[in-house]
XYZ file of C-alpha atoms in Angstrom:
564
model
C 3.734 -108.347 3.522
C 2.471 -111.009 5.908
C -0.631 -110.392 8.018
C 1.487 -110.305 11.310
C 3.966 -107.816 9.843
C 1.172 -105.301 8.763
C 0.229 -104.073 12.223
C 3.876 -103.446 13.082
C 4.403 -101.588 10.029
C 1.286 -99.405 10.858
C 2.702 -98.966 14.298
C 6.066 -97.867 12.975
C 4.335 -95.259 10.572
C 2.135 -93.900 13.285
C 5.045 -93.173 15.594
C 6.948 -91.479 12.787
C 3.912 -89.487 11.615
C 3.307 -88.167 15.210
C 7.068 -87.236 15.492
C 7.110 -85.666 11.966
C 3.994 -83.523 12.561
C 5.284 -82.107 16.023
C 8.766 -81.566 14.603
C 7.232 -79.596 11.781
C 5.374 -77.488 14.404
C 8.506 -77.103 16.487
C 10.379 -75.775 13.305
C 7.488 -73.387 12.417
C 7.187 -71.829 15.860
C 10.648 -72.061 17.280
C 12.898 -71.591 14.219
C 11.075 -70.090 11.288
C 8.968 -67.319 12.838
C 11.845 -66.046 15.016
C 14.149 -65.943 12.021
C 11.744 -63.584 10.054
C 11.348 -61.271 13.226
C 8.202 -62.907 14.495
C 9.555 -64.192 17.831
C 6.797 -62.535 19.828
C 4.252 -64.516 17.819
C 6.058 -67.728 18.465
C 6.127 -66.967 22.242
C 2.344 -66.606 22.432
C 0.750 -69.719 23.961
C 4.065 -71.661 23.925
C 3.268 -73.010 27.381
C -0.068 -74.330 26.226
C 1.475 -75.777 23.007
C 3.899 -77.814 24.944
C 1.087 -79.023 27.226
C -1.009 -80.071 24.234
C 1.989 -81.977 22.703
C 2.529 -83.863 25.989
C -1.172 -84.640 26.263
C -1.366 -85.896 22.693
C 1.880 -88.130 23.399
C 0.115 -89.399 26.535
C -2.851 -90.717 24.509
C -0.559 -92.179 21.893
C 1.465 -94.094 24.507
C -1.549 -95.390 26.275
C -3.135 -96.469 22.845
C 0.087 -98.245 21.528
C 1.491 -99.573 24.795
C 4.742 -101.408 24.237
C 7.759 -99.105 24.638
C 5.843 -95.821 24.269
C 4.688 -95.865 27.939
C 8.360 -96.351 28.914
C 9.222 -93.560 26.529
C 6.767 -91.252 28.184
C 8.106 -92.188 31.816
C 11.772 -91.702 30.487
C 10.917 -88.182 29.119
C 9.073 -87.252 32.262
C 12.373 -87.446 34.014
C 14.436 -85.559 31.556
C 14.293 -82.196 33.318
C 17.577 -81.552 31.761
C 16.497 -81.226 28.182
C 12.704 -80.908 28.268
C 10.420 -77.843 29.309
C 8.485 -78.415 32.646
C 5.173 -78.253 30.885
C 6.041 -81.552 29.096
C 7.645 -83.278 32.105
C 4.914 -82.353 34.417
C 2.234 -83.611 31.985
C 3.931 -86.921 31.605
C 4.578 -87.589 35.286
C 1.257 -89.363 35.677
C 1.844 -91.824 32.933
C 1.392 -95.230 34.635
C 2.509 -98.427 33.168
C -0.914 -100.077 33.606
C -2.543 -101.684 30.490
C -5.438 -103.942 29.792
C -4.486 -107.499 30.540
C -3.798 -110.104 27.732
C -6.180 -113.086 27.537
C -4.974 -115.835 29.835
C -5.002 -118.287 26.826
C -2.511 -116.105 24.998
C -0.331 -115.801 28.167
C -0.448 -119.497 28.697
C 0.786 -120.210 25.157
C 3.807 -118.032 25.838
C 4.562 -119.515 29.133
C 4.179 -123.133 27.851
C 6.431 -122.340 24.715
C 9.164 -120.809 27.128
C 9.003 -123.423 29.853
C 8.711 -126.360 27.459
C 5.896 -128.010 29.228
C 2.122 -127.549 29.866
C 1.394 -125.103 32.530
C -0.459 -127.457 34.664
C 2.593 -129.713 34.803
C 5.003 -126.818 35.523
C 2.864 -125.572 38.484
C 0.259 -127.072 40.670
C -1.964 -124.163 40.149
C -2.013 -120.770 38.275
C -4.489 -117.958 38.878
C -5.914 -116.927 35.535
C -6.595 -113.369 36.826
C -3.368 -111.276 36.753
C -1.927 -109.583 39.770
C -0.589 -106.856 37.699
C -0.552 -106.083 33.893
C 2.035 -103.806 32.308
C 3.153 -102.774 28.842
C 5.744 -105.585 28.556
C 4.231 -108.264 30.613
C 1.802 -109.473 33.265
C 2.078 -111.344 36.560
C -0.019 -114.306 37.920
C 0.032 -115.902 41.242
C 0.932 -119.653 41.253
C 1.753 -122.620 43.501
C 4.867 -124.546 42.547
C 4.885 -128.370 42.453
C 6.067 -130.039 45.570
C 9.417 -130.871 44.046
C 9.940 -127.263 42.865
C 8.723 -125.869 46.291
C 11.360 -128.079 47.933
C 14.105 -126.789 45.461
C 13.093 -123.038 45.743
C 12.267 -123.117 49.477
C 8.873 -121.490 49.121
C 5.345 -122.677 48.474
C 3.760 -119.456 47.000
C 5.012 -117.822 43.800
C 4.369 -115.122 41.387
C 5.038 -115.751 37.578
C 5.944 -113.017 35.378
C 5.232 -113.622 31.681
C 5.888 -111.451 28.671
C 3.103 -110.311 26.419
C 2.823 -112.191 23.133
C 4.932 -110.560 20.406
C 6.496 -108.019 22.621
C 9.960 -108.625 21.273
C 8.905 -107.571 17.788
C 7.029 -104.547 19.153
C 10.215 -103.408 21.013
C 12.148 -103.858 17.966
C 9.808 -101.629 15.843
C 9.568 -99.043 18.553
C 13.341 -98.711 18.862
C 13.632 -98.463 15.108
C 11.222 -95.665 14.894
C 12.888 -94.007 17.934
C 16.264 -94.307 16.332
C 14.970 -92.598 13.126
C 13.421 -89.759 15.194
C 16.757 -89.399 17.005
C 18.477 -88.929 13.706
C 15.937 -86.339 12.624
C 16.605 -84.297 15.846
C 20.306 -84.435 15.422
C 19.857 -82.285 12.278
C 17.893 -79.551 14.059
C 20.415 -77.143 15.732
C 17.859 -75.961 18.360
C 17.919 -79.530 19.622
C 21.420 -80.792 18.807
C 23.078 -77.894 20.553
C 21.483 -78.957 23.740
C 21.252 -82.713 23.509
C 22.697 -85.631 21.694
C 19.464 -87.240 20.699
C 20.792 -90.438 19.085
C 23.072 -91.073 22.377
C 19.850 -90.488 24.330
C 17.764 -93.107 22.314
C 20.603 -95.553 22.626
C 20.676 -94.997 26.456
C 16.930 -95.751 26.512
C 17.292 -98.744 24.141
C 19.970 -100.362 26.533
C 17.752 -99.962 29.493
C 14.663 -101.303 27.748
C 16.387 -104.332 26.233
C 17.769 -105.327 29.693
C 14.148 -104.907 31.164
C 12.697 -107.520 28.796
C 15.352 -110.001 29.697
C 13.834 -111.726 32.760
C 17.118 -113.743 33.349
C 18.970 -110.439 33.806
C 16.234 -109.402 36.304
C 16.765 -112.760 38.214
C 20.492 -112.103 38.328
C 19.861 -108.494 39.557
C 17.526 -109.822 42.261
C 20.287 -112.155 43.436
C 23.078 -109.530 43.373
C 20.862 -107.201 45.247
C 20.076 -109.853 47.860
C 23.796 -110.738 48.375
C 24.454 -107.023 49.114
C 21.875 -107.097 51.943
C 22.498 -110.821 52.935
C 23.587 -109.788 56.531
C 21.072 -106.798 56.821
C 17.835 -107.484 58.885
C 16.279 -104.394 57.465
C 15.831 -105.838 53.885
C 14.505 -109.072 52.317
C 14.285 -110.160 48.597
C 12.061 -112.648 46.870
C 13.976 -115.870 46.071
C 14.107 -117.072 42.327
C 12.915 -120.413 41.076
C 15.582 -120.796 38.478
C 14.071 -124.155 37.162
C 11.053 -122.219 36.005
C 12.693 -119.186 34.717
C 13.746 -118.033 31.204
C 14.179 -114.854 29.350
C 10.426 -114.526 28.876
C 9.108 -116.147 32.014
C 10.238 -115.558 35.509
C 9.128 -117.466 38.703
C 9.650 -115.671 42.063
C 8.653 -116.138 45.630
C 5.264 -114.356 46.472
C 6.178 -111.872 49.065
C 3.104 -109.472 49.039
C 2.617 -107.567 52.119
C 1.693 -103.920 53.014
C 2.557 -101.403 50.348
C 4.982 -98.791 51.654
C 2.694 -95.882 51.091
C -0.433 -97.556 52.753
C -0.195 -95.251 55.908
C -3.469 -96.642 57.318
C -2.322 -100.368 56.834
C 0.970 -99.622 58.495
C -0.773 -97.981 61.475
C -3.179 -100.750 61.826
C -0.193 -103.183 61.970
C 1.369 -101.177 64.647
C 4.172 -99.779 62.549
C 5.134 -96.075 62.784
C 5.245 -94.591 59.252
C 7.794 -92.020 60.091
C 10.166 -94.872 61.181
C 9.474 -96.502 57.883
C 10.346 -93.348 56.034
C 13.618 -93.042 57.867
C 14.608 -96.628 57.279
C 13.538 -96.678 53.834
C 15.796 -93.602 53.062
C 18.804 -95.112 54.819
C 18.350 -98.449 52.909
C 18.151 -96.568 49.568
C 21.137 -94.367 50.271
C 23.124 -97.480 51.329
C 22.511 -98.697 47.779
C 23.629 -95.548 46.147
C 26.647 -94.535 48.255
C 27.919 -97.806 49.706
C 27.179 -100.574 47.230
C 26.928 -98.507 44.124
C 24.132 -100.946 42.789
C 20.612 -99.598 43.369
C 16.930 -100.324 42.670
C 16.213 -97.609 40.013
C 12.281 -97.959 40.213
C 11.523 -97.709 43.959
C 7.906 -96.635 43.509
C 5.355 -97.797 46.136
C 4.225 -100.769 44.073
C 7.718 -102.239 44.329
C 8.390 -102.072 48.035
C 6.461 -103.843 50.748
C 6.741 -103.446 54.582
C 6.579 -107.038 55.952
C 5.457 -107.287 59.560
C 7.759 -109.638 61.572
C 11.365 -110.452 61.471
C 13.149 -111.167 58.205
C 14.048 -114.682 56.977
C 16.017 -116.601 59.711
C 19.788 -115.858 59.987
C 19.692 -112.139 59.327
C 19.655 -110.699 62.754
C 22.844 -110.336 64.568
C 23.322 -112.820 67.541
C 21.987 -111.199 70.681
C 20.056 -108.574 69.022
C 16.359 -108.358 69.102
C 14.762 -109.127 65.767
C 13.139 -106.168 64.099
C 9.417 -106.045 64.191
C 9.179 -105.359 60.517
C 11.429 -105.109 57.408
C 11.453 -103.753 53.979
C 10.788 -106.092 50.951
C 11.846 -105.150 47.353
C 10.466 -106.609 44.177
C 10.825 -106.035 40.403
C 14.479 -105.768 39.683
C 14.182 -104.987 35.988
C 15.454 -101.482 36.276
C 18.664 -101.263 38.218
C 21.392 -98.551 38.274
C 25.071 -98.582 38.944
C 27.306 -95.805 40.046
C 30.615 -96.295 38.319
C 33.884 -95.101 39.571
C 33.947 -92.161 37.129
C 30.601 -90.901 38.453
C 31.567 -91.521 42.111
C 34.896 -89.578 41.649
C 32.996 -86.751 39.861
C 30.435 -86.671 42.812
C 33.384 -86.506 45.250
C 34.820 -83.493 43.470
C 31.355 -81.850 43.486
C 31.033 -82.459 47.302
C 34.579 -81.266 48.192
C 34.130 -78.105 45.854
C 30.742 -77.466 47.589
C 32.332 -77.958 50.985
C 35.325 -75.428 50.185
C 32.903 -73.038 48.408
C 34.939 -73.248 45.061
C 32.875 -72.200 42.221
C 35.299 -73.259 39.478
C 36.056 -76.646 41.092
C 32.429 -77.257 41.307
C 31.920 -76.712 37.541
C 34.938 -78.867 36.870
C 33.291 -81.626 38.985
C 29.977 -81.270 37.125
C 31.910 -81.713 33.871
C 33.660 -84.796 35.261
C 30.265 -86.237 36.156
C 29.351 -85.759 32.358
C 26.270 -83.347 32.891
C 27.624 -80.655 30.604
C 28.138 -81.220 26.896
C 31.754 -80.295 25.650
C 30.230 -77.227 23.792
C 29.265 -75.637 27.106
C 30.634 -72.210 27.870
C 31.204 -72.653 31.629
C 32.622 -69.096 32.407
C 29.193 -67.695 33.278
C 28.316 -70.850 35.158
C 31.375 -70.393 37.397
C 30.226 -66.930 38.136
C 26.857 -68.220 39.154
C 28.350 -70.860 41.439
C 30.690 -68.325 43.057
C 27.708 -66.070 43.626
C 25.746 -69.034 45.135
C 28.587 -69.813 47.542
C 28.905 -65.979 48.441
C 25.120 -65.936 49.339
C 24.617 -69.433 50.928
C 28.068 -70.840 51.629
C 28.896 -72.025 55.040
C 25.325 -72.899 55.931
C 24.395 -76.394 57.020
C 21.310 -78.099 55.697
C 19.423 -77.013 58.823
C 20.258 -73.291 58.264
C 19.418 -73.538 54.542
C 15.931 -74.581 55.524
C 15.582 -71.271 57.306
C 16.662 -69.021 54.557
C 13.902 -66.696 53.207
C 12.471 -68.317 50.170
C 12.655 -64.876 48.434
C 16.458 -65.094 48.433
C 16.250 -68.327 46.437
C 13.786 -66.738 44.039
C 16.120 -63.797 43.458
C 18.898 -66.077 42.720
C 16.800 -68.084 40.348
C 15.660 -65.014 38.586
C 19.256 -63.804 38.235
C 20.809 -66.925 36.899
C 17.883 -69.272 35.896
C 17.953 -68.362 32.214
C 21.754 -69.033 32.154
C 21.369 -72.585 33.601
C 18.516 -73.199 31.176
C 20.572 -72.112 28.261
C 23.426 -74.427 28.960
C 23.696 -77.725 27.082
C 22.850 -80.006 29.862
C 22.536 -83.779 29.226
C 22.354 -86.135 32.072
C 24.142 -89.397 31.654
C 21.977 -92.456 31.990
C 23.466 -93.620 35.394
C 23.171 -90.037 36.700
C 19.624 -89.679 35.393
C 18.604 -92.924 37.185
C 20.180 -91.637 40.316
C 18.319 -88.372 40.229
C 15.088 -90.228 39.342
C 15.634 -92.533 42.319
C 16.356 -89.715 44.741
C 13.192 -88.229 43.539
C 11.179 -91.222 44.148
C 12.814 -91.720 47.606
C 11.634 -88.170 48.528
C 8.148 -88.637 47.301
C 7.668 -91.943 49.108
C 9.273 -90.582 52.410
C 7.218 -87.323 52.227
C 3.956 -89.548 52.000
C 5.072 -91.389 55.124
C 6.250 -88.347 57.087
C 5.344 -84.867 56.088
C 8.207 -83.495 58.057
C 10.778 -85.748 56.293
C 13.898 -83.787 55.027
C 15.850 -85.459 52.288
C 19.056 -83.386 52.902
C 19.185 -84.590 56.421
C 19.433 -88.235 55.104
C 21.951 -87.513 52.422
C 24.290 -85.278 54.437
C 26.015 -88.168 56.360
C 26.772 -90.022 53.186
C 28.149 -86.939 51.436
C 30.510 -86.425 54.414
C 31.408 -90.139 54.476
C 32.261 -89.909 50.723
C 34.649 -86.982 51.356
C 36.215 -88.718 54.215
C 36.893 -91.902 52.059
C 38.323 -89.926 49.359
C 40.962 -87.994 51.174
C 43.563 -89.637 49.113
C 42.303 -88.521 45.789
C 41.529 -85.223 47.420
C 45.186 -84.763 48.201
C 46.203 -85.867 44.847
C 43.986 -83.165 43.346
C 45.590 -80.574 45.502
C 49.150 -81.779 44.626
C 48.139 -81.732 40.980
C 46.819 -78.175 41.239
C 49.802 -77.085 43.148
C 52.181 -78.639 40.376
C 50.022 -76.830 37.703
C 50.428 -73.539 39.585
C 54.240 -74.066 40.002
C 54.670 -74.775 36.370
C 52.638 -71.672 35.375
C 54.950 -69.527 37.659
C 58.082 -71.036 36.136
C 56.805 -70.292 32.567
C 55.668 -66.704 33.441
C 59.011 -64.718 32.920
C 59.508 -66.331 29.496
C 55.862 -65.475 28.367
C 56.204 -61.932 29.710
C 59.418 -61.441 27.742
C 57.870 -62.826 24.576
C 54.711 -60.420 25.072
C 57.181 -57.425 25.536
C 58.879 -58.293 22.219
C 55.674 -58.507 20.324
C 54.542 -55.145 21.671
C 57.814 -53.620 20.571
C 57.276 -55.270 17.046
C 53.675 -54.165 16.882
C 52.557 -57.683 16.354
C 49.853 -57.812 19.028
C 46.399 -58.824 17.469
C 43.299 -58.378 19.564
C 40.631 -60.973 18.889
C 36.976 -60.287 19.886
C 35.335 -63.465 18.669
C 32.049 -62.889 20.652
C 31.806 -59.301 19.032
C 32.691 -60.666 15.588
C 29.825 -63.185 15.923
C 27.383 -60.625 16.991
C 28.367 -58.257 14.049
C 28.077 -61.039 11.627
C 24.700 -62.025 13.000
C 23.470 -58.356 12.666
C 24.666 -58.311 9.069
C 22.820 -61.592 8.325
C 19.683 -60.370 9.905
C 19.785 -57.049 7.879
C 20.240 -59.035 4.582
C 17.303 -61.271 5.544
C 15.114 -58.294 6.520
C 15.714 -56.924 3.013
C 14.735 -60.276 1.470
C 11.654 -60.248 3.741
C 10.671 -56.925 2.589
C 11.303 -57.778 -1.073
C 9.243 -60.982 -0.637
C 6.368 -59.098 0.780
C 6.394 -56.570 -2.032
C 6.564 -59.177 -4.771
C 3.672 -61.137 -3.358
C 1.438 -58.047 -2.799
C 2.390 -56.796 -6.346
C 1.549 -60.185 -7.861
C -1.766 -60.569 -6.091
C -2.792 -56.864 -7.368
C -1.615 -57.491 -10.866
C -2.741 -61.000 -11.585
C -6.304 -59.707 -12.247
C -5.004 -57.604 -15.103
C -2.307 -59.842 -16.343
C -2.375 -63.205 -14.816
C 0.935 -64.153 -16.454
C 2.775 -61.216 -14.839
C 1.091 -61.673 -11.559
C 1.875 -65.401 -11.166
C 5.453 -64.615 -12.318
C 5.896 -62.092 -9.590
C 4.414 -64.478 -6.914
C 6.705 -67.295 -8.236
C 9.812 -65.031 -8.116
C 8.897 -64.006 -4.571
C 9.949 -67.558 -3.531
C 13.718 -66.714 -3.894
C 13.861 -63.845 -1.322
C 11.531 -65.917 0.839
C 13.908 -68.915 0.844
C 16.846 -66.560 1.575
C 14.960 -64.998 4.614
C 13.752 -68.395 5.965
C 16.703 -70.580 5.355
C 19.789 -68.354 5.046
C 22.380 -70.966 5.352
C 20.979 -72.880 2.478
């Protein structure tokens, strides 16, 4: 093994050791103890155990860097598959790490650009503007020739950390192995497709370390808002950009969450909140291509009008505009997701619980194994209680009503096998960040008031598909009505012949489970008796005592692992 490969191997083993230890802990407390009738013991301090697990992973991620910080951020948004104790603890995981020495960064940049750094740029600041797990950014001044080509005189150069490609490969290999382990644990596999989840994360991560992809994303985003005076995007200097080094226009301005800075510049933070929400929801619902990481570090409020040519003729140029940076993590809303959302909105508007569940399945939120009958009942009850209310009216509902509903149906929702598709997850995460930023700027900001016009527009745009849905449902109902007489006749004949069989699969499963539990209880009692007997007898006859203790392993294994 080479000297360079040894740290990578150590890193791989460290990730797997961490996963193996905590999976063993999960098996002991969540599977083994309940199987032998000690579920109450496993429930003691469960919340605290989850917190400690998240805290340990937080420390591991900060220590290892690489993709582990991204993993933590990814997990913090997986409210669909992880308990809140874990997601809340990982929310604060920031992608901020110690910077790499400038000499090492220089070597990477020169290898990528194929020229000495002092020839590629007139000047590069050795102190980084920002340092993240995958790379870091430095201010630079393009040469006169490049400045003329790019159209800007001040730049920021993003350069990947040395060896980050190998680190990403090792991290993904370890995560894929952990995903395979999780797929063999029924408690996990019944709720989430772990290998698919890892592959979703891998695809997003590999795109994020390809700076040419980020540059293409920036230009696509800029094209969407080319005629919009509310938004500007840094230009890309393609002549000084590769997969591992990216040169962009320096557009540093007031951070969007700097309320004091905005007020000093004469900008009303509440107006910024409203405009930011409108721009973000335009990305989600109009263009279907959106910035999936709109945290305050990636959005500036730039005083003054946007670049020339954006304001419509005759209009007063705006006093400020929003500037977006860092297009490594972008999301798309494909037609399937858009159609699923349309069905959800229409079902919600018509207060149809079954259609709402069908729409949720179209979106891909529920795994195929989900039993949706109870969920349909919950949605029907939801509409019965709160249906017909506008967003403003919902805000006035007594919070105790929401708590009562959550108490009645919360456990049902938590027990269903939810798994959010990557695009839908990015959408929810983005909406959450929008809400957080806007609430910082305006404490009275209400997210629903901003979403409602887009939901109504989406329904109006999709009247054609909605009519098709109605026609399809009518055709299905007509077909069922035509088949009904024949089916009734067949049923009558089977009743006459005494060939009606009543199946109660749920009851059969419950009886079978009771039978298995009783057999395991007998095995557990037998195991306890043999162990105690062996312990008492081994002082008089060590051979007999140890034999009884050894034989006790058989009923123990039957009680602990009945399917084996």
